[in-house]
PDB file of C-alpha atoms in Angstrom:
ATOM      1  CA  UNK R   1     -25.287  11.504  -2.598  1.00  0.00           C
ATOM      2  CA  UNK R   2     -25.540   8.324  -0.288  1.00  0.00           C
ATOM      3  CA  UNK R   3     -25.108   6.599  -3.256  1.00  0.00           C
ATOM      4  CA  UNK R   4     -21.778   8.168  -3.794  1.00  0.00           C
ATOM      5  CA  UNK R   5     -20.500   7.930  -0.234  1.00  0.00           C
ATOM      6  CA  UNK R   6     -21.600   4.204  -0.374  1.00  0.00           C
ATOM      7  CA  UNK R   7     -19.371   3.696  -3.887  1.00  0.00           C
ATOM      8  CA  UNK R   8     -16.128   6.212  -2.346  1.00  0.00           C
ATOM      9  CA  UNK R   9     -16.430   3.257   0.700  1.00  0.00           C
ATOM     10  CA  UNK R  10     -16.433   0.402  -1.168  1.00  0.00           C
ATOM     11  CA  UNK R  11     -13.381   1.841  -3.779  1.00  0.00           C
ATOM     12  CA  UNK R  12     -12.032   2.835  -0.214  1.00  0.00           C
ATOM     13  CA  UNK R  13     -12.017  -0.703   0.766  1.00  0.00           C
ATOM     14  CA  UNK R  14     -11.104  -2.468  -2.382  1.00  0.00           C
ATOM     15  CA  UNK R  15      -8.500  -0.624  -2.853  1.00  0.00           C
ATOM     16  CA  UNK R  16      -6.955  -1.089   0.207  1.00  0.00           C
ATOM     17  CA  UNK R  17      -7.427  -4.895   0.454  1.00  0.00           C
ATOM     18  CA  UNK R  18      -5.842  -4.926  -3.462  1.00  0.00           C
ATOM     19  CA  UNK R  19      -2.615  -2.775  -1.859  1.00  0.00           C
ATOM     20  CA  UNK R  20      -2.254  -5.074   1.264  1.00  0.00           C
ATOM     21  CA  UNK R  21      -2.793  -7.914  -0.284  1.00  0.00           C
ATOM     22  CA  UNK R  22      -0.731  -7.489  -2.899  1.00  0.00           C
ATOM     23  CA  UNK R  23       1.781  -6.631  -0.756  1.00  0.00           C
ATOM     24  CA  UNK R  24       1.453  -9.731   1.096  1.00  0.00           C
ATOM     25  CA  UNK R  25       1.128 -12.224  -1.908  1.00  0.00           C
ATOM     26  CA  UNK R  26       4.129 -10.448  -3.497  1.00  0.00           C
ATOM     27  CA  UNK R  27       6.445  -9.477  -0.726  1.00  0.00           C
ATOM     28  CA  UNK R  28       6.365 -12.252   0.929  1.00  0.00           C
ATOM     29  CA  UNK R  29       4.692 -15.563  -0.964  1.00  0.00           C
ATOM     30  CA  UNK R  30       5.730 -14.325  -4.830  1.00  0.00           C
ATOM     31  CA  UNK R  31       9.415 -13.609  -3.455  1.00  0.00           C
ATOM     32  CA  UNK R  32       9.759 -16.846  -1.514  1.00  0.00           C
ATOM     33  CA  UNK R  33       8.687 -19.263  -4.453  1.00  0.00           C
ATOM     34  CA  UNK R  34      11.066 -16.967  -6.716  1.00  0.00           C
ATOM     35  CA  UNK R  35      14.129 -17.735  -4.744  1.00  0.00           C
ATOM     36  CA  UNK R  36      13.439 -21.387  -4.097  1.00  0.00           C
ATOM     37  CA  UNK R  37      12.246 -22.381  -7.169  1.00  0.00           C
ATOM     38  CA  UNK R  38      14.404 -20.713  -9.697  1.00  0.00           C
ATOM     39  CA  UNK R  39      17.700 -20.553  -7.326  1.00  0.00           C
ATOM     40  CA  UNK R  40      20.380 -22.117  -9.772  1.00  0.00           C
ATOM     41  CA  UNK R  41      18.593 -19.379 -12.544  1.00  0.00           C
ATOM     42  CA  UNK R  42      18.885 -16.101 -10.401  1.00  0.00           C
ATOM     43  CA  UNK R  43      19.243 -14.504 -13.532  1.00  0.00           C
ATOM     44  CA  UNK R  44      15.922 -15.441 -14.740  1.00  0.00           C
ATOM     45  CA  UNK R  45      14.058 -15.071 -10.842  1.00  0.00           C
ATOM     46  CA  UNK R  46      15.710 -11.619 -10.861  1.00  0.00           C
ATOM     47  CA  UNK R  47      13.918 -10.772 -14.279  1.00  0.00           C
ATOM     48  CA  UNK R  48      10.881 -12.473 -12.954  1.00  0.00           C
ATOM     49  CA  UNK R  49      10.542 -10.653  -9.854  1.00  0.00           C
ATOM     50  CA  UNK R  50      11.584  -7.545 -11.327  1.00  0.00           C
ATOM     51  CA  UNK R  51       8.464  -7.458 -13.741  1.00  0.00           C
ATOM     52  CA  UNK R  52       6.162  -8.528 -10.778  1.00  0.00           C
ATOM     53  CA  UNK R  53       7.183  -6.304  -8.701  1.00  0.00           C
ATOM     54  CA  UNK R  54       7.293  -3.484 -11.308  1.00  0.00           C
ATOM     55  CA  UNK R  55       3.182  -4.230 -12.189  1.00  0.00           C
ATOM     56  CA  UNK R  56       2.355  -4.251  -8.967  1.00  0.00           C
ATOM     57  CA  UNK R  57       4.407  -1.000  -7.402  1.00  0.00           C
ATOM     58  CA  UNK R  58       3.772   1.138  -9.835  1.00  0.00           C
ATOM     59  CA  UNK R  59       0.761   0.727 -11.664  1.00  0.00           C
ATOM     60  CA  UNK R  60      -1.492  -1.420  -9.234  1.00  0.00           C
ATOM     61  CA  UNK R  61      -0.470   0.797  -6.090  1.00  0.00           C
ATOM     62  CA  UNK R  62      -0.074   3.905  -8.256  1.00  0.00           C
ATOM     63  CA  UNK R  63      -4.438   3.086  -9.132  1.00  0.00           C
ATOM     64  CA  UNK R  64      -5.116   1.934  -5.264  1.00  0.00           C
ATOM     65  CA  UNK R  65      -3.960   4.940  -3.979  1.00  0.00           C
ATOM     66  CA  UNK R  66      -5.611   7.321  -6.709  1.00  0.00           C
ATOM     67  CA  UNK R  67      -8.627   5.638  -5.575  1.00  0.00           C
ATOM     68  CA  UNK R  68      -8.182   5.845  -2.068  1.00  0.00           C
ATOM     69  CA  UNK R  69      -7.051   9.275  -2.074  1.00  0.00           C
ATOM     70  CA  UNK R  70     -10.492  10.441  -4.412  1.00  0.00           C
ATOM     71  CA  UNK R  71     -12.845   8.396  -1.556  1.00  0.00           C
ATOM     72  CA  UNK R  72     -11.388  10.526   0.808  1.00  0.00           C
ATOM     73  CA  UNK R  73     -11.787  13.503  -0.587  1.00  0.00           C
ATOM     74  CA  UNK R  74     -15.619  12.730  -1.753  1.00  0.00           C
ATOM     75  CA  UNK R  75     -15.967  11.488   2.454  1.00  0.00           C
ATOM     76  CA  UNK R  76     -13.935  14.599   3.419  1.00  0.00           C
ATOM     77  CA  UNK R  77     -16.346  16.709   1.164  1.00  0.00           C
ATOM     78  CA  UNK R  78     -19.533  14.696   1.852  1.00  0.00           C
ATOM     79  CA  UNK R  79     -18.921  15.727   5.422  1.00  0.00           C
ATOM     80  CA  UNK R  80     -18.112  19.456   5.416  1.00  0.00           C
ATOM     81  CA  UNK R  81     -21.032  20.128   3.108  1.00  0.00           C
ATOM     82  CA  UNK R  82     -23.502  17.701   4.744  1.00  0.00           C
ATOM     83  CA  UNK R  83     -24.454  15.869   1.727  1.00  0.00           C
ATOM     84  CA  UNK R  84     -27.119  13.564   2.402  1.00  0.00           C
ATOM     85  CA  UNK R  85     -27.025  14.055   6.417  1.00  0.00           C
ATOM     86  CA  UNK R  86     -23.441  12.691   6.358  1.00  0.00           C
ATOM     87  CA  UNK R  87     -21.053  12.810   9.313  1.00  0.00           C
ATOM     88  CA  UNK R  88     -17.500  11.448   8.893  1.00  0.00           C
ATOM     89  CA  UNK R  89     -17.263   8.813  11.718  1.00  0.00           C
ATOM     90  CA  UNK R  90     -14.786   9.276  14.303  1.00  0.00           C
ATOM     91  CA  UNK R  91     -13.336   5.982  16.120  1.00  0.00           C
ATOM     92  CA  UNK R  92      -9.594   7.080  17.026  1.00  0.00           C
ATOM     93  CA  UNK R  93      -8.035   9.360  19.778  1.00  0.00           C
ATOM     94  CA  UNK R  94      -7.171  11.820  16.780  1.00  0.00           C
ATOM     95  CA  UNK R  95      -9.690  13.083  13.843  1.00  0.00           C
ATOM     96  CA  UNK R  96      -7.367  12.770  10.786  1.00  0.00           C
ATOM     97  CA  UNK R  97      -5.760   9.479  12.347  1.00  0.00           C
ATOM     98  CA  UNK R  98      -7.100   7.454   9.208  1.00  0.00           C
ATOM     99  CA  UNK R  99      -5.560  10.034   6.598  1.00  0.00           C
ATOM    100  CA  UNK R 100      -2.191  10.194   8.311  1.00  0.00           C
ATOM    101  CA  UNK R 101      -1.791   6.971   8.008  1.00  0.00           C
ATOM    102  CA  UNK R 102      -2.798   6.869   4.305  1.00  0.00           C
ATOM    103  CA  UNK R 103      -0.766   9.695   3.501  1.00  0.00           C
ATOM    104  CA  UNK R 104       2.287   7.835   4.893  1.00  0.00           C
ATOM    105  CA  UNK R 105       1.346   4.978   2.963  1.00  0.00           C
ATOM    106  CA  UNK R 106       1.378   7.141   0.151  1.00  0.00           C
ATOM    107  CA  UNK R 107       4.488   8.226   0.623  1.00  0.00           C
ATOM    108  CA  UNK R 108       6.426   5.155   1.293  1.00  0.00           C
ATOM    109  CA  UNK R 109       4.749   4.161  -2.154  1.00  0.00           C
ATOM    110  CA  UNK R 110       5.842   6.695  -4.033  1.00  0.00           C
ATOM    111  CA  UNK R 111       9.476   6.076  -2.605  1.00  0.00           C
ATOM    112  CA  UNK R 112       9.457   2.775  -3.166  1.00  0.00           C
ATOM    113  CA  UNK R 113       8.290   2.969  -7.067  1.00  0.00           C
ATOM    114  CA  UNK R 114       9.975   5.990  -8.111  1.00  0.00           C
ATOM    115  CA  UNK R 115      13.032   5.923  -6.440  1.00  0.00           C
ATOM    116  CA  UNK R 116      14.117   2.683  -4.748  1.00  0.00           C
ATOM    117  CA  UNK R 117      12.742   0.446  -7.505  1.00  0.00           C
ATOM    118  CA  UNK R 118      14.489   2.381 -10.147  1.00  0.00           C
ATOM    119  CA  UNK R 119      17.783   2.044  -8.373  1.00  0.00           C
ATOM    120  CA  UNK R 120      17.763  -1.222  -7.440  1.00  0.00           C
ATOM    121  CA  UNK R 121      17.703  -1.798 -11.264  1.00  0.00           C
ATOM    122  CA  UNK R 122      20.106   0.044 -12.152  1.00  0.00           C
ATOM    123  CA  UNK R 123      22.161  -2.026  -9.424  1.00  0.00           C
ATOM    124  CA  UNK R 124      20.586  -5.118 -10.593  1.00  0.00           C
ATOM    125  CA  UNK R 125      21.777  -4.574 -13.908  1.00  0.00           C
ATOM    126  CA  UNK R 126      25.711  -3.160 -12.802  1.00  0.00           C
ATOM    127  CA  UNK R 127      25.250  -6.896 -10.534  1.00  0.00           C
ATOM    128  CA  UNK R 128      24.230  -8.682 -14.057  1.00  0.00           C
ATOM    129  CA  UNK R 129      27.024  -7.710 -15.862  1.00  0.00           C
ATOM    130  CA  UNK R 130      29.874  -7.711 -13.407  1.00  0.00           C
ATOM    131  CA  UNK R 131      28.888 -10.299 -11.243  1.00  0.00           C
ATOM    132  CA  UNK R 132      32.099 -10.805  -9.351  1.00  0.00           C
ATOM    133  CA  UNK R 133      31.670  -7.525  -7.666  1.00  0.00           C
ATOM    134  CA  UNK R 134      31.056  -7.584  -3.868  1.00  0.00           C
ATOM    135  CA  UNK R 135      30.747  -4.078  -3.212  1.00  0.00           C
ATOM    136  CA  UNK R 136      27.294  -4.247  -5.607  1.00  0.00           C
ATOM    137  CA  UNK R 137      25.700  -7.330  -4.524  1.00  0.00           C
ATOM    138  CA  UNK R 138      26.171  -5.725  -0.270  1.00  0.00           C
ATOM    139  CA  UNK R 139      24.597  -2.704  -1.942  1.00  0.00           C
ATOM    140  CA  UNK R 140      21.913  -3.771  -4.062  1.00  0.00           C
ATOM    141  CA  UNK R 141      21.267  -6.380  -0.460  1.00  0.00           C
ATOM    142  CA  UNK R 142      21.219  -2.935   1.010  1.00  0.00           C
ATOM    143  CA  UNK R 143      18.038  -1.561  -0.760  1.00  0.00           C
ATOM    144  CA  UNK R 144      16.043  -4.890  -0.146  1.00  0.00           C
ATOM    145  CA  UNK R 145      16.335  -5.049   3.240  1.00  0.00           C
ATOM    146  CA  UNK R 146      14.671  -1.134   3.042  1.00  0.00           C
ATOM    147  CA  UNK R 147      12.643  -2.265   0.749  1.00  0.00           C
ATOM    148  CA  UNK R 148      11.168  -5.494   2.711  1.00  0.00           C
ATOM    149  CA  UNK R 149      11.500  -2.616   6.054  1.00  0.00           C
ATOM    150  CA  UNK R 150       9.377  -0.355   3.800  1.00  0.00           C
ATOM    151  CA  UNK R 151       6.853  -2.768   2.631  1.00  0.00           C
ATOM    152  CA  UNK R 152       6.353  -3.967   6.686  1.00  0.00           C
ATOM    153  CA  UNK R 153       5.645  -0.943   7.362  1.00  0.00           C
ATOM    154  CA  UNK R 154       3.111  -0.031   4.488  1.00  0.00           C
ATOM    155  CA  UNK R 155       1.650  -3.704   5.251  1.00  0.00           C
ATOM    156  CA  UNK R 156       1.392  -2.854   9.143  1.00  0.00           C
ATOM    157  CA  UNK R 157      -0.050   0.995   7.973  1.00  0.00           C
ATOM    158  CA  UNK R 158      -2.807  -1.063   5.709  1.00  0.00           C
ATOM    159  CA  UNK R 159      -4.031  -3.117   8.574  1.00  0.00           C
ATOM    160  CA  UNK R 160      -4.362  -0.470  11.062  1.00  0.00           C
ATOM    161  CA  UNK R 161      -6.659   1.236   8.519  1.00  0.00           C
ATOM    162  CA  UNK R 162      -8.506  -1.850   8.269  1.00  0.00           C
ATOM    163  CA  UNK R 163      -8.847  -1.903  11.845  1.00  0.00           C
ATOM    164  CA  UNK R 164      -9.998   1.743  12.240  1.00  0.00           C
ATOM    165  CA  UNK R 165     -12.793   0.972   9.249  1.00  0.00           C
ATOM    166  CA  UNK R 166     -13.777  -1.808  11.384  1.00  0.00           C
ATOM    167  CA  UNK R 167     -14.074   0.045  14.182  1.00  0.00           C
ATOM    168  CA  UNK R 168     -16.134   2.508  12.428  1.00  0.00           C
ATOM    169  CA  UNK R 169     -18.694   0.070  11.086  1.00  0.00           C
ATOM    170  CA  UNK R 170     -18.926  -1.789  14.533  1.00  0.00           C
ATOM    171  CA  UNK R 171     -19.979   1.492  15.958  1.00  0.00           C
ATOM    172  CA  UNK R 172     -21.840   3.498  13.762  1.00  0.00           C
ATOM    173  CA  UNK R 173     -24.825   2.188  12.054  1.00  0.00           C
ATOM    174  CA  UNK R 174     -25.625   2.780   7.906  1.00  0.00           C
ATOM    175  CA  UNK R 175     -26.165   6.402   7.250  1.00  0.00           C
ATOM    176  CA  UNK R 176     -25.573   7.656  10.803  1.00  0.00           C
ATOM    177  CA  UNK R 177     -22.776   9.650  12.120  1.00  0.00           C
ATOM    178  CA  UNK R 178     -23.891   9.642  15.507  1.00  0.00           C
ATOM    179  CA  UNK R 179     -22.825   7.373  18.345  1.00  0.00           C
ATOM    180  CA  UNK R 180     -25.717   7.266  20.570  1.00  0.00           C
ATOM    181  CA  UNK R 181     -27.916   5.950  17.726  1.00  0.00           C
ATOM    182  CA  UNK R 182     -26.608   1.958  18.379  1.00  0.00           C
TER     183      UNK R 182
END
């Protein structure tokens, strides 16, 4: 069983540092080069970032999060049977501080692939072929700016939980629950 609390971490972990990062590289780095290098081709950096984005929201955070989610629930589990002598380790103000803050993440995530991404190309698309339009480029410059709101937040979210698992492993030592053992 300490085997599998060990793995749930580490999953816990990677997939994390695979969402923020991602988020980071792509968001911000990815979008940046996009614009500036292919800015007399914006039809070609829109189909470019489209696809990136599109790997990354929906099947690379749609896999972090199933991840996440199952480490939790083997931790959660781990720790209301006792498996192994386990204790969930406490660090914040709050107990379920840690999976509030996933399950926002979570659901910014799922807004973000399954709803904002599919609209913004559908407006992407109404921008393509009627480019002279105002009214749909103010719009579809609507969505981003949620969208680059959305993905601060989920980026800001990420590092918190970072900072709460390093709080817990500066505290608690391997395979004790118990503050008082440092």
């Amino acid at each position: 069983m300490k085997r599998l609390i060990y793995i749930s971490n580490w999953l816990y972990l990677f997939s994390l540092s695979l969402w923020v990062g991602g988020m980071f590289l792509l968001g911000i780095l990815t979008e940046i080069v996009v614009r500036v290098k292919l800015k007399e081709h914006k039809p070609l950096a829109s189909s470019v970032m489209n696809g990136i984005m599109d790997a990354f929201n929906v099947h690379i955070i749609y896999w972090c999060m199933g991840l996440m989610v199952a480490a939790v629930v083997i931790k959660f589990l781990a720790s209301q049977k006792g498996w192994a002598g386990y204790v969930e380790p406490v660090v914040t103000k709050r107990k379920y501080t840690r999976e509030v803050l996933l399950a926002i993440m979570v659901v910014l995530a799922l807004y973000i692939g399954s709803v904002l991404r599919p609209q913004m190309h559908d407006l992407d698309q109404q921008k393509k072929a009627n480019p002279a339009d105002i009214r749909l480029q103010t719009q579809f410059d609507s969505y981003h700016s949620r969208l680059t709101w959305l993905y601060t937040v989920n980026m800001i979210l990420g590092l918190s939980l970072f900072y709460i698992h390093g709080k817990e492993m500066a505290r608690f030592r391997e395979g004790s629950g118990d503050p008082s053992a440092e």
